[in-house]
Coordinates of N, CA, C and O in Angstrom, one line a residue:
X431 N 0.8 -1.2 0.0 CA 0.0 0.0 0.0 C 0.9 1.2 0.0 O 1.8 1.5 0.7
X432 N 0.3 2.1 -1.2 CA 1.5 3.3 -1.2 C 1.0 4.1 0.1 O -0.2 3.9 0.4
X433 N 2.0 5.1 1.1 CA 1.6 5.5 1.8 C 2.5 6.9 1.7 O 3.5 6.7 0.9
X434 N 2.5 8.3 2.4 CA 3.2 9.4 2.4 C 2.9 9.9 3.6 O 2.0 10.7 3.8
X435 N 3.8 9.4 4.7 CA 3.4 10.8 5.9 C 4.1 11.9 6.3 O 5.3 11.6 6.4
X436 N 3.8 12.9 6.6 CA 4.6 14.2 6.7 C 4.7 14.1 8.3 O 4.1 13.5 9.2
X437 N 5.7 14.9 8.2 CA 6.0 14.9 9.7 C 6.7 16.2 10.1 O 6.8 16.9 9.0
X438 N 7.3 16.9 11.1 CA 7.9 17.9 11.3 C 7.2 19.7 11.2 O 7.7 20.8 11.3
X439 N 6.0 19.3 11.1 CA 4.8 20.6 11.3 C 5.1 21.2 12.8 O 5.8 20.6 13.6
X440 N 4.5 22.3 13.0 CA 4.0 22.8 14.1 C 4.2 24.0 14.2 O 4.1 24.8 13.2
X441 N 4.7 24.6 15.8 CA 5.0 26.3 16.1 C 5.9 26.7 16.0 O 6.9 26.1 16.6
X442 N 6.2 28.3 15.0 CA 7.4 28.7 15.1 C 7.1 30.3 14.6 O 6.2 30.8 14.0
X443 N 8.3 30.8 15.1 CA 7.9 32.2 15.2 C 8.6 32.6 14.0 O 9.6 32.1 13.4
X444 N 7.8 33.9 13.7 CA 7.9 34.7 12.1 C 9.5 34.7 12.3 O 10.2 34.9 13.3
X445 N 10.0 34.3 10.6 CA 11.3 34.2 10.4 C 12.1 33.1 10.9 O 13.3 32.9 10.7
X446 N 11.3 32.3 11.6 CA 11.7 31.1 12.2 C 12.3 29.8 11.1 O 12.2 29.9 9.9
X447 N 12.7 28.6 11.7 CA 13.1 27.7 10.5 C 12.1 26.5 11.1 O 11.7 26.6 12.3
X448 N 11.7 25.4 10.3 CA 11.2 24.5 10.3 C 11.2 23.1 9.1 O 10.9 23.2 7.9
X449 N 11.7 21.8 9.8 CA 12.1 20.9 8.3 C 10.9 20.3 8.4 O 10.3 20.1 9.4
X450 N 10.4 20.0 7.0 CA 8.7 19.1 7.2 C 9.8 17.4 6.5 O 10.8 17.2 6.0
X451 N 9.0 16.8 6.9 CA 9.4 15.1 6.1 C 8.7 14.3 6.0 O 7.9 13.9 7.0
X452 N 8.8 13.8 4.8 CA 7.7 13.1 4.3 C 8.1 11.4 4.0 O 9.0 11.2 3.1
X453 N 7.6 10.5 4.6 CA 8.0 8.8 4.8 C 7.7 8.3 3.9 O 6.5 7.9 3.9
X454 N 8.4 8.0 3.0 CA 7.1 6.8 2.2 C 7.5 5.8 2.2 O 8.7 5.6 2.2
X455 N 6.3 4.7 2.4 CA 6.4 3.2 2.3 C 5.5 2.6 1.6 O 4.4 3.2 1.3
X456 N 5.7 1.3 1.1 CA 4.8 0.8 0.2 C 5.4 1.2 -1.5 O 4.7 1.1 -2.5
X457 N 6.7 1.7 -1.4 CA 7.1 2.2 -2.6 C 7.9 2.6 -2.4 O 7.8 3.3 -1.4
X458 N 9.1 2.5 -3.1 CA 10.7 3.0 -3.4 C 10.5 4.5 -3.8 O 10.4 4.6 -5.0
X459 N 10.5 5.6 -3.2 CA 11.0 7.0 -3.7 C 11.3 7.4 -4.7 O 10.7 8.3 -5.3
X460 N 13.0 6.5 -5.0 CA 13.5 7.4 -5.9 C 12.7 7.0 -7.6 O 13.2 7.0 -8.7
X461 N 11.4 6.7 -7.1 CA 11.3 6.1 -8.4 C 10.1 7.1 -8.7 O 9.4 7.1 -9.7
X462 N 10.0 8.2 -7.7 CA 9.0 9.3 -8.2 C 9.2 10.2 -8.2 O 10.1 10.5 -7.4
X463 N 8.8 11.2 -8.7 CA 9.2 12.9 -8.6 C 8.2 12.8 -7.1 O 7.2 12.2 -6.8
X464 N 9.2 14.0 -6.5 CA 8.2 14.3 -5.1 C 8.1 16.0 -5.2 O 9.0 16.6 -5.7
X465 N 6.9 16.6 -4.8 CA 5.9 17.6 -4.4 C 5.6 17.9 -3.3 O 5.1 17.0 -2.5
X466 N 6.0 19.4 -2.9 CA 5.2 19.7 -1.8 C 4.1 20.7 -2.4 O 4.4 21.5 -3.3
X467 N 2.8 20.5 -1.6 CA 1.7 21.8 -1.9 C 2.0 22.0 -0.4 O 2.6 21.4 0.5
X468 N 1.0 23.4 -0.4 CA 0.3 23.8 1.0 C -0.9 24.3 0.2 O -1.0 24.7 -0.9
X469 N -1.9 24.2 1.3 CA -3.0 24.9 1.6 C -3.6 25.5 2.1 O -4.1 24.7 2.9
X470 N -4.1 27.0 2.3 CA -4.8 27.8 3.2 C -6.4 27.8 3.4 O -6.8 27.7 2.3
X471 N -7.3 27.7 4.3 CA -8.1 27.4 4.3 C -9.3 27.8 3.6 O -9.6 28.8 4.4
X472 N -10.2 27.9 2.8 CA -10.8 28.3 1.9 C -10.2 28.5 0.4 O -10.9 28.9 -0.5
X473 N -8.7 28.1 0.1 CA -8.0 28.8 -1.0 C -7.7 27.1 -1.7 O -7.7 26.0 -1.1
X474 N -7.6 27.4 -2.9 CA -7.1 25.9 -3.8 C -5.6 25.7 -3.1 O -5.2 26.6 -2.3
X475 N -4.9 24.6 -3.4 CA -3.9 23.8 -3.0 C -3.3 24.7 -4.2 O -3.6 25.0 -5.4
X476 N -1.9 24.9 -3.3 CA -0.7 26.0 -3.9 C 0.8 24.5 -4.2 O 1.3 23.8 -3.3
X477 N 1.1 24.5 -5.4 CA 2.6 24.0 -5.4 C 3.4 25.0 -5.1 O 3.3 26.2 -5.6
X478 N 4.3 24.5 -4.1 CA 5.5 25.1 -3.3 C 6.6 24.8 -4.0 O 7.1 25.6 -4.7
X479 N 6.9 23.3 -3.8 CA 8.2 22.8 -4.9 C 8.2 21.8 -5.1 O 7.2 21.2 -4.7
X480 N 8.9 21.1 -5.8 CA 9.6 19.3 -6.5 C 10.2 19.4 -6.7 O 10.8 20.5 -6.7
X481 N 10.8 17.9 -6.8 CA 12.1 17.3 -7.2 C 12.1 16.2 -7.9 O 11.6 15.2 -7.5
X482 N 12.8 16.3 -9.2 CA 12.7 15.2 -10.0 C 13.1 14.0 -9.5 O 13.9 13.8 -8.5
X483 N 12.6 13.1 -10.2 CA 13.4 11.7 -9.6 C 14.6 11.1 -10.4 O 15.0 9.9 -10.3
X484 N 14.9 11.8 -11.1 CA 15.9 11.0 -12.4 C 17.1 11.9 -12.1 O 18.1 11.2 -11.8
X485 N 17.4 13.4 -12.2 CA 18.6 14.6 -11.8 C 17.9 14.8 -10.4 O 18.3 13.7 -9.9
X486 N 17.4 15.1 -9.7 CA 17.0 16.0 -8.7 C 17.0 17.4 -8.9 O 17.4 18.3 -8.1
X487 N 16.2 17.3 -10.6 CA 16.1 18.9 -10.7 C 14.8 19.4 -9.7 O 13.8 18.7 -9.5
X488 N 15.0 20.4 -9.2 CA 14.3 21.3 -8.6 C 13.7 22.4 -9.1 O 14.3 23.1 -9.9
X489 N 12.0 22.8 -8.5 CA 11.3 24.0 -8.9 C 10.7 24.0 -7.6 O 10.4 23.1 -6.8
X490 N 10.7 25.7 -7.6 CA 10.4 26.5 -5.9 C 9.1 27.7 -6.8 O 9.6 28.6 -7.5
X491 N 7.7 27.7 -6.7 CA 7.0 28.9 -6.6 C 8.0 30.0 -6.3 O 8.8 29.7 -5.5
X492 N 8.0 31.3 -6.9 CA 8.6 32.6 -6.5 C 8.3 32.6 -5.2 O 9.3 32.7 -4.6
X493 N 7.2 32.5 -4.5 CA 7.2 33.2 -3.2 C 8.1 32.3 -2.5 O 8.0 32.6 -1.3
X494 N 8.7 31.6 -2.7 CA 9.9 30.8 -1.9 C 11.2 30.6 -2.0 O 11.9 30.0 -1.2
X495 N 11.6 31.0 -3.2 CA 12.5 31.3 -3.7 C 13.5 31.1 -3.0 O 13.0 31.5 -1.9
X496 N 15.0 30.6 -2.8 CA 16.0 31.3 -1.6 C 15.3 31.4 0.0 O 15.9 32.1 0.8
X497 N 14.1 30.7 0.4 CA 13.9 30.3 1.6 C 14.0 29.1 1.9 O 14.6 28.6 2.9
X498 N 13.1 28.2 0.8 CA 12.9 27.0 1.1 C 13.7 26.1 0.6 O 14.0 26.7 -0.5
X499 N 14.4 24.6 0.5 CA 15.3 24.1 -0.3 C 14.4 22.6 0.0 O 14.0 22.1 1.1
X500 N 14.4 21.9 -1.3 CA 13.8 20.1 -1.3 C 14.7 19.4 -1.1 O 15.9 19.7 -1.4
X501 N 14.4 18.5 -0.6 CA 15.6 17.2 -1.0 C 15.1 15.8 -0.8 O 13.9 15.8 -0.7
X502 N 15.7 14.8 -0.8 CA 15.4 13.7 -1.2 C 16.5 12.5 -0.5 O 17.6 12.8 -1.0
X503 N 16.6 11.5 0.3 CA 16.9 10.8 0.7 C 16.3 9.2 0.0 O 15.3 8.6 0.5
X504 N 16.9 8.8 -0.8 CA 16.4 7.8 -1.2 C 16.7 6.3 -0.3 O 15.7 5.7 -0.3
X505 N 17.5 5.8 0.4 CA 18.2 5.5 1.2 C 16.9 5.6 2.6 O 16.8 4.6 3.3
X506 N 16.2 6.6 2.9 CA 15.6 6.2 4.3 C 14.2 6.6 3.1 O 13.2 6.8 3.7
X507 N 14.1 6.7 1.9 CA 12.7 6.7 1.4 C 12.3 8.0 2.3 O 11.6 7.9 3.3
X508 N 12.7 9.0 1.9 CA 12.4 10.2 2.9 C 12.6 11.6 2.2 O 13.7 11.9 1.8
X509 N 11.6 12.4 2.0 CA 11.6 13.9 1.3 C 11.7 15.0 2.1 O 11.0 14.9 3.2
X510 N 12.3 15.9 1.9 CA 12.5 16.9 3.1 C 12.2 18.2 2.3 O 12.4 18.3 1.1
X511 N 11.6 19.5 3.1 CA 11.3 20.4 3.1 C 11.8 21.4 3.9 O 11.1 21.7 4.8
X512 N 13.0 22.2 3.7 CA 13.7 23.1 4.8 C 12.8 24.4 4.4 O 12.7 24.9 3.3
X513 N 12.3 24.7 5.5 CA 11.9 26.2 5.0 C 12.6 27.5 6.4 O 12.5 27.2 7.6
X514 N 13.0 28.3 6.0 CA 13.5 29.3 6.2 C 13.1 30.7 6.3 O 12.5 31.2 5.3
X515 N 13.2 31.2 7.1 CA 12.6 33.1 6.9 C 10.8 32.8 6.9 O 10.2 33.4 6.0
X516 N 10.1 32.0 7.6 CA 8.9 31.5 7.5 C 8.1 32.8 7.9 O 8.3 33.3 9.0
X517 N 7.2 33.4 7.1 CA 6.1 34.6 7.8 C 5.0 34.0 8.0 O 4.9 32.8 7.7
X518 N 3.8 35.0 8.6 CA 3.0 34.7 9.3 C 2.1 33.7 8.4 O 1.7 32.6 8.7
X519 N 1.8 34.8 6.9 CA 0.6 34.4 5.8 C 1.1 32.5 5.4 O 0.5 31.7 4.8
X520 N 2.0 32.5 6.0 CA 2.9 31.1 5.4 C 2.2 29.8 6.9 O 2.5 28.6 7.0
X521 N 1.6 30.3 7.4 CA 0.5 29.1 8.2 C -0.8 28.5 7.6 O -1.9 28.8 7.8
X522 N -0.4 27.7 7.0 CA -0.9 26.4 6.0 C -0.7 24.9 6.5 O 0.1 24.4 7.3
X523 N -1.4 24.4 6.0 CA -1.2 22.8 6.0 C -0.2 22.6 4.7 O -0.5 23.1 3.6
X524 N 0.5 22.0 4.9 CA 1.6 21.5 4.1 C 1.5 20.4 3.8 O 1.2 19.8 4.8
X525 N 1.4 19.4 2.4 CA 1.4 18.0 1.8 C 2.4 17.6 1.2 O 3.0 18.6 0.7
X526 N 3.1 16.3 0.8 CA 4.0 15.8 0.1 C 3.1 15.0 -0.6 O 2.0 14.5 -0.1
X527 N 3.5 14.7 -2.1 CA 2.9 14.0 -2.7 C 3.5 13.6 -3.9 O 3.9 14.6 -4.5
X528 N 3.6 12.7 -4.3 CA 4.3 11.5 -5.2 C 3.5 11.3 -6.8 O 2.3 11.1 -7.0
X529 N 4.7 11.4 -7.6 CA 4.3 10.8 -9.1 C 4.9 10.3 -9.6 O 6.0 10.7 -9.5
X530 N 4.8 8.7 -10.5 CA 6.1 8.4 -11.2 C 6.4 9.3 -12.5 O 7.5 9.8 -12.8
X531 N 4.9 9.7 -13.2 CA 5.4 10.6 -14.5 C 4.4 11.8 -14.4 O 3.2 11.6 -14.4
X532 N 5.1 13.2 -14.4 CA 4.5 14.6 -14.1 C 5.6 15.2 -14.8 O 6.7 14.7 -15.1
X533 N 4.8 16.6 -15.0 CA 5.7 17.5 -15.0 C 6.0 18.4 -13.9 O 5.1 18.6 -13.1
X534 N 7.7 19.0 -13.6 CA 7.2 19.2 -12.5 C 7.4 20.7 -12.5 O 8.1 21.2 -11.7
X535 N 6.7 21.4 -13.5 CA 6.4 22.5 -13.3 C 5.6 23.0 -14.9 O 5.8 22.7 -16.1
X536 N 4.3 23.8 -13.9 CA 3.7 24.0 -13.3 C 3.4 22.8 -12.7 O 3.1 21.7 -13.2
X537 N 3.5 23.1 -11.2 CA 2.8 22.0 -10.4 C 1.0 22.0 -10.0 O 0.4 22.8 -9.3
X538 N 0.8 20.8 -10.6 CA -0.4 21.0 -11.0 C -1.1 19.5 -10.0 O -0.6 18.3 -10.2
X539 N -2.3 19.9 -8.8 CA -1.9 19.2 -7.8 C -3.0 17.8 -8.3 O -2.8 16.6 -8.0
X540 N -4.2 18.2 -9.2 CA -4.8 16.9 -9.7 C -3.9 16.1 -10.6 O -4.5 15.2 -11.1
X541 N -2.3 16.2 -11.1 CA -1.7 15.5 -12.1 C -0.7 14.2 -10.6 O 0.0 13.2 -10.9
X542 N -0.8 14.6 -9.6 CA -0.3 13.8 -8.6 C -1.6 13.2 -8.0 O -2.8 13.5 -8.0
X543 N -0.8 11.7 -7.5 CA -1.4 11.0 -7.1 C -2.0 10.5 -5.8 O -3.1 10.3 -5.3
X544 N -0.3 10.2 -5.4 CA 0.1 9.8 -4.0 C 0.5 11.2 -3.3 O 1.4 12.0 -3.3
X545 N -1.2 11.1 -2.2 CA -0.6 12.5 -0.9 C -0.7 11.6 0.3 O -1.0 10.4 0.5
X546 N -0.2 12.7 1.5 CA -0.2 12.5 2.3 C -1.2 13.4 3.2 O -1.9 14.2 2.7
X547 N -1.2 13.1 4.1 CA -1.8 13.8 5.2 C -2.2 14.8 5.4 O -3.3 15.3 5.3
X548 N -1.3 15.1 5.6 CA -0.8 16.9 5.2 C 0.0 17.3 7.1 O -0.3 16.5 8.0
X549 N 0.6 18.0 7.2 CA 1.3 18.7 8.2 C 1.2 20.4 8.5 O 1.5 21.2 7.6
X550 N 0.6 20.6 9.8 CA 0.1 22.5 9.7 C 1.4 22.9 10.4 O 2.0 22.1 11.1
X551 N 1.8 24.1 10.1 CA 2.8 24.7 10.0 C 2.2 26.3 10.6 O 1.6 27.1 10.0
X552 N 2.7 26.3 11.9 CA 1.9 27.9 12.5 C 2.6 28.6 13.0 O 3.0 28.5 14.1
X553 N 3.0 29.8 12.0 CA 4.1 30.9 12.3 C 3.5 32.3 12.8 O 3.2 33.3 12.2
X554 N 3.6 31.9 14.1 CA 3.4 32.9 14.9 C 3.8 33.4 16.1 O 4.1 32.5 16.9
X555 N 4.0 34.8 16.7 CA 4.6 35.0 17.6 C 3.7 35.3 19.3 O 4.3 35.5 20.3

C-alpha cells in the first residue's frame, strides 16, 4: 500500500526555521518525482516545490525562492522540506505527494497521485 506521511509541522515564530518530512512506504521513492503543496483554508492547494526523480532537478513557486530548499533521501525513502525566513501568511497545512510521471512545473496538484496527510505549520509569535 503506497503511503506518504509528513512529519515535522508545528510552532514557530515569524522568520523562524522549520524541516517538514515526508516517509514513504509501500514504494521505493526514488522512483517518483516528489511535491510539496500547501494549503490555506478556503483557498485551492498552492505547489510550493519538486524534485525530479531521475537529476534531482528542482522547482520553488517565486514566493519561496531562496527560503525553502527540497531534498530527497532515497536511502531512508524520505523527502525533506527546509523552509527558512517563515512569515506569518505562510500558516498552511503542508502536503507531500508523489508521481512516477509529471511535470514538474507547473505543479499542477490533480496531475499527482500519492498524498499524504498533510502537516500544519503555524508561524506565529
Amino acid at each position: 500500500q503506497v503511503q506518504l506521511v509528513e512529519s515535522g509541522g508545528g510552532l514557530v515564530q515569524p522568520g523562524g526555521s522549520l524541516r517538514l518530512s515526508c516517509q514513504a512506504s509501500g514504494f521505493k521513492l526514488e522512483k517518483y518525482h516528489i511535491g510539496w503543496f500547501r494549503q490555506a483554508p478556503g483557498k485551492e492547494r498552492e505547489g510550493v516545490s519538486c524534485i525530479s526523480k531521475s537529476d534531482d532537478t528542482s522547482y520553488y513557486t517565486d514566493a519561496v525562492k531562496g527560503r525553502f530548499t527540497i531534498s530527497r533521501d532515497n536511502a531512508k525513502n524520505t523527502a525533506y522540506l527546509q523552509m527558512n525566513s517563515l512569515k506569518p501568511e505562510e500558516t498552511v497545512v503542508y502536503y507531500c505527494a508523489a508521481e512516477e510521471v509529471v511535470a514538474i512545473a507547473p505543479m499542477l496538484d490533480w496531475e499527482w497521485a500519492h498524498w499524504g496527510k498533510g502537516a500544519l505549520v503555524n508561524v506565529s509569535s
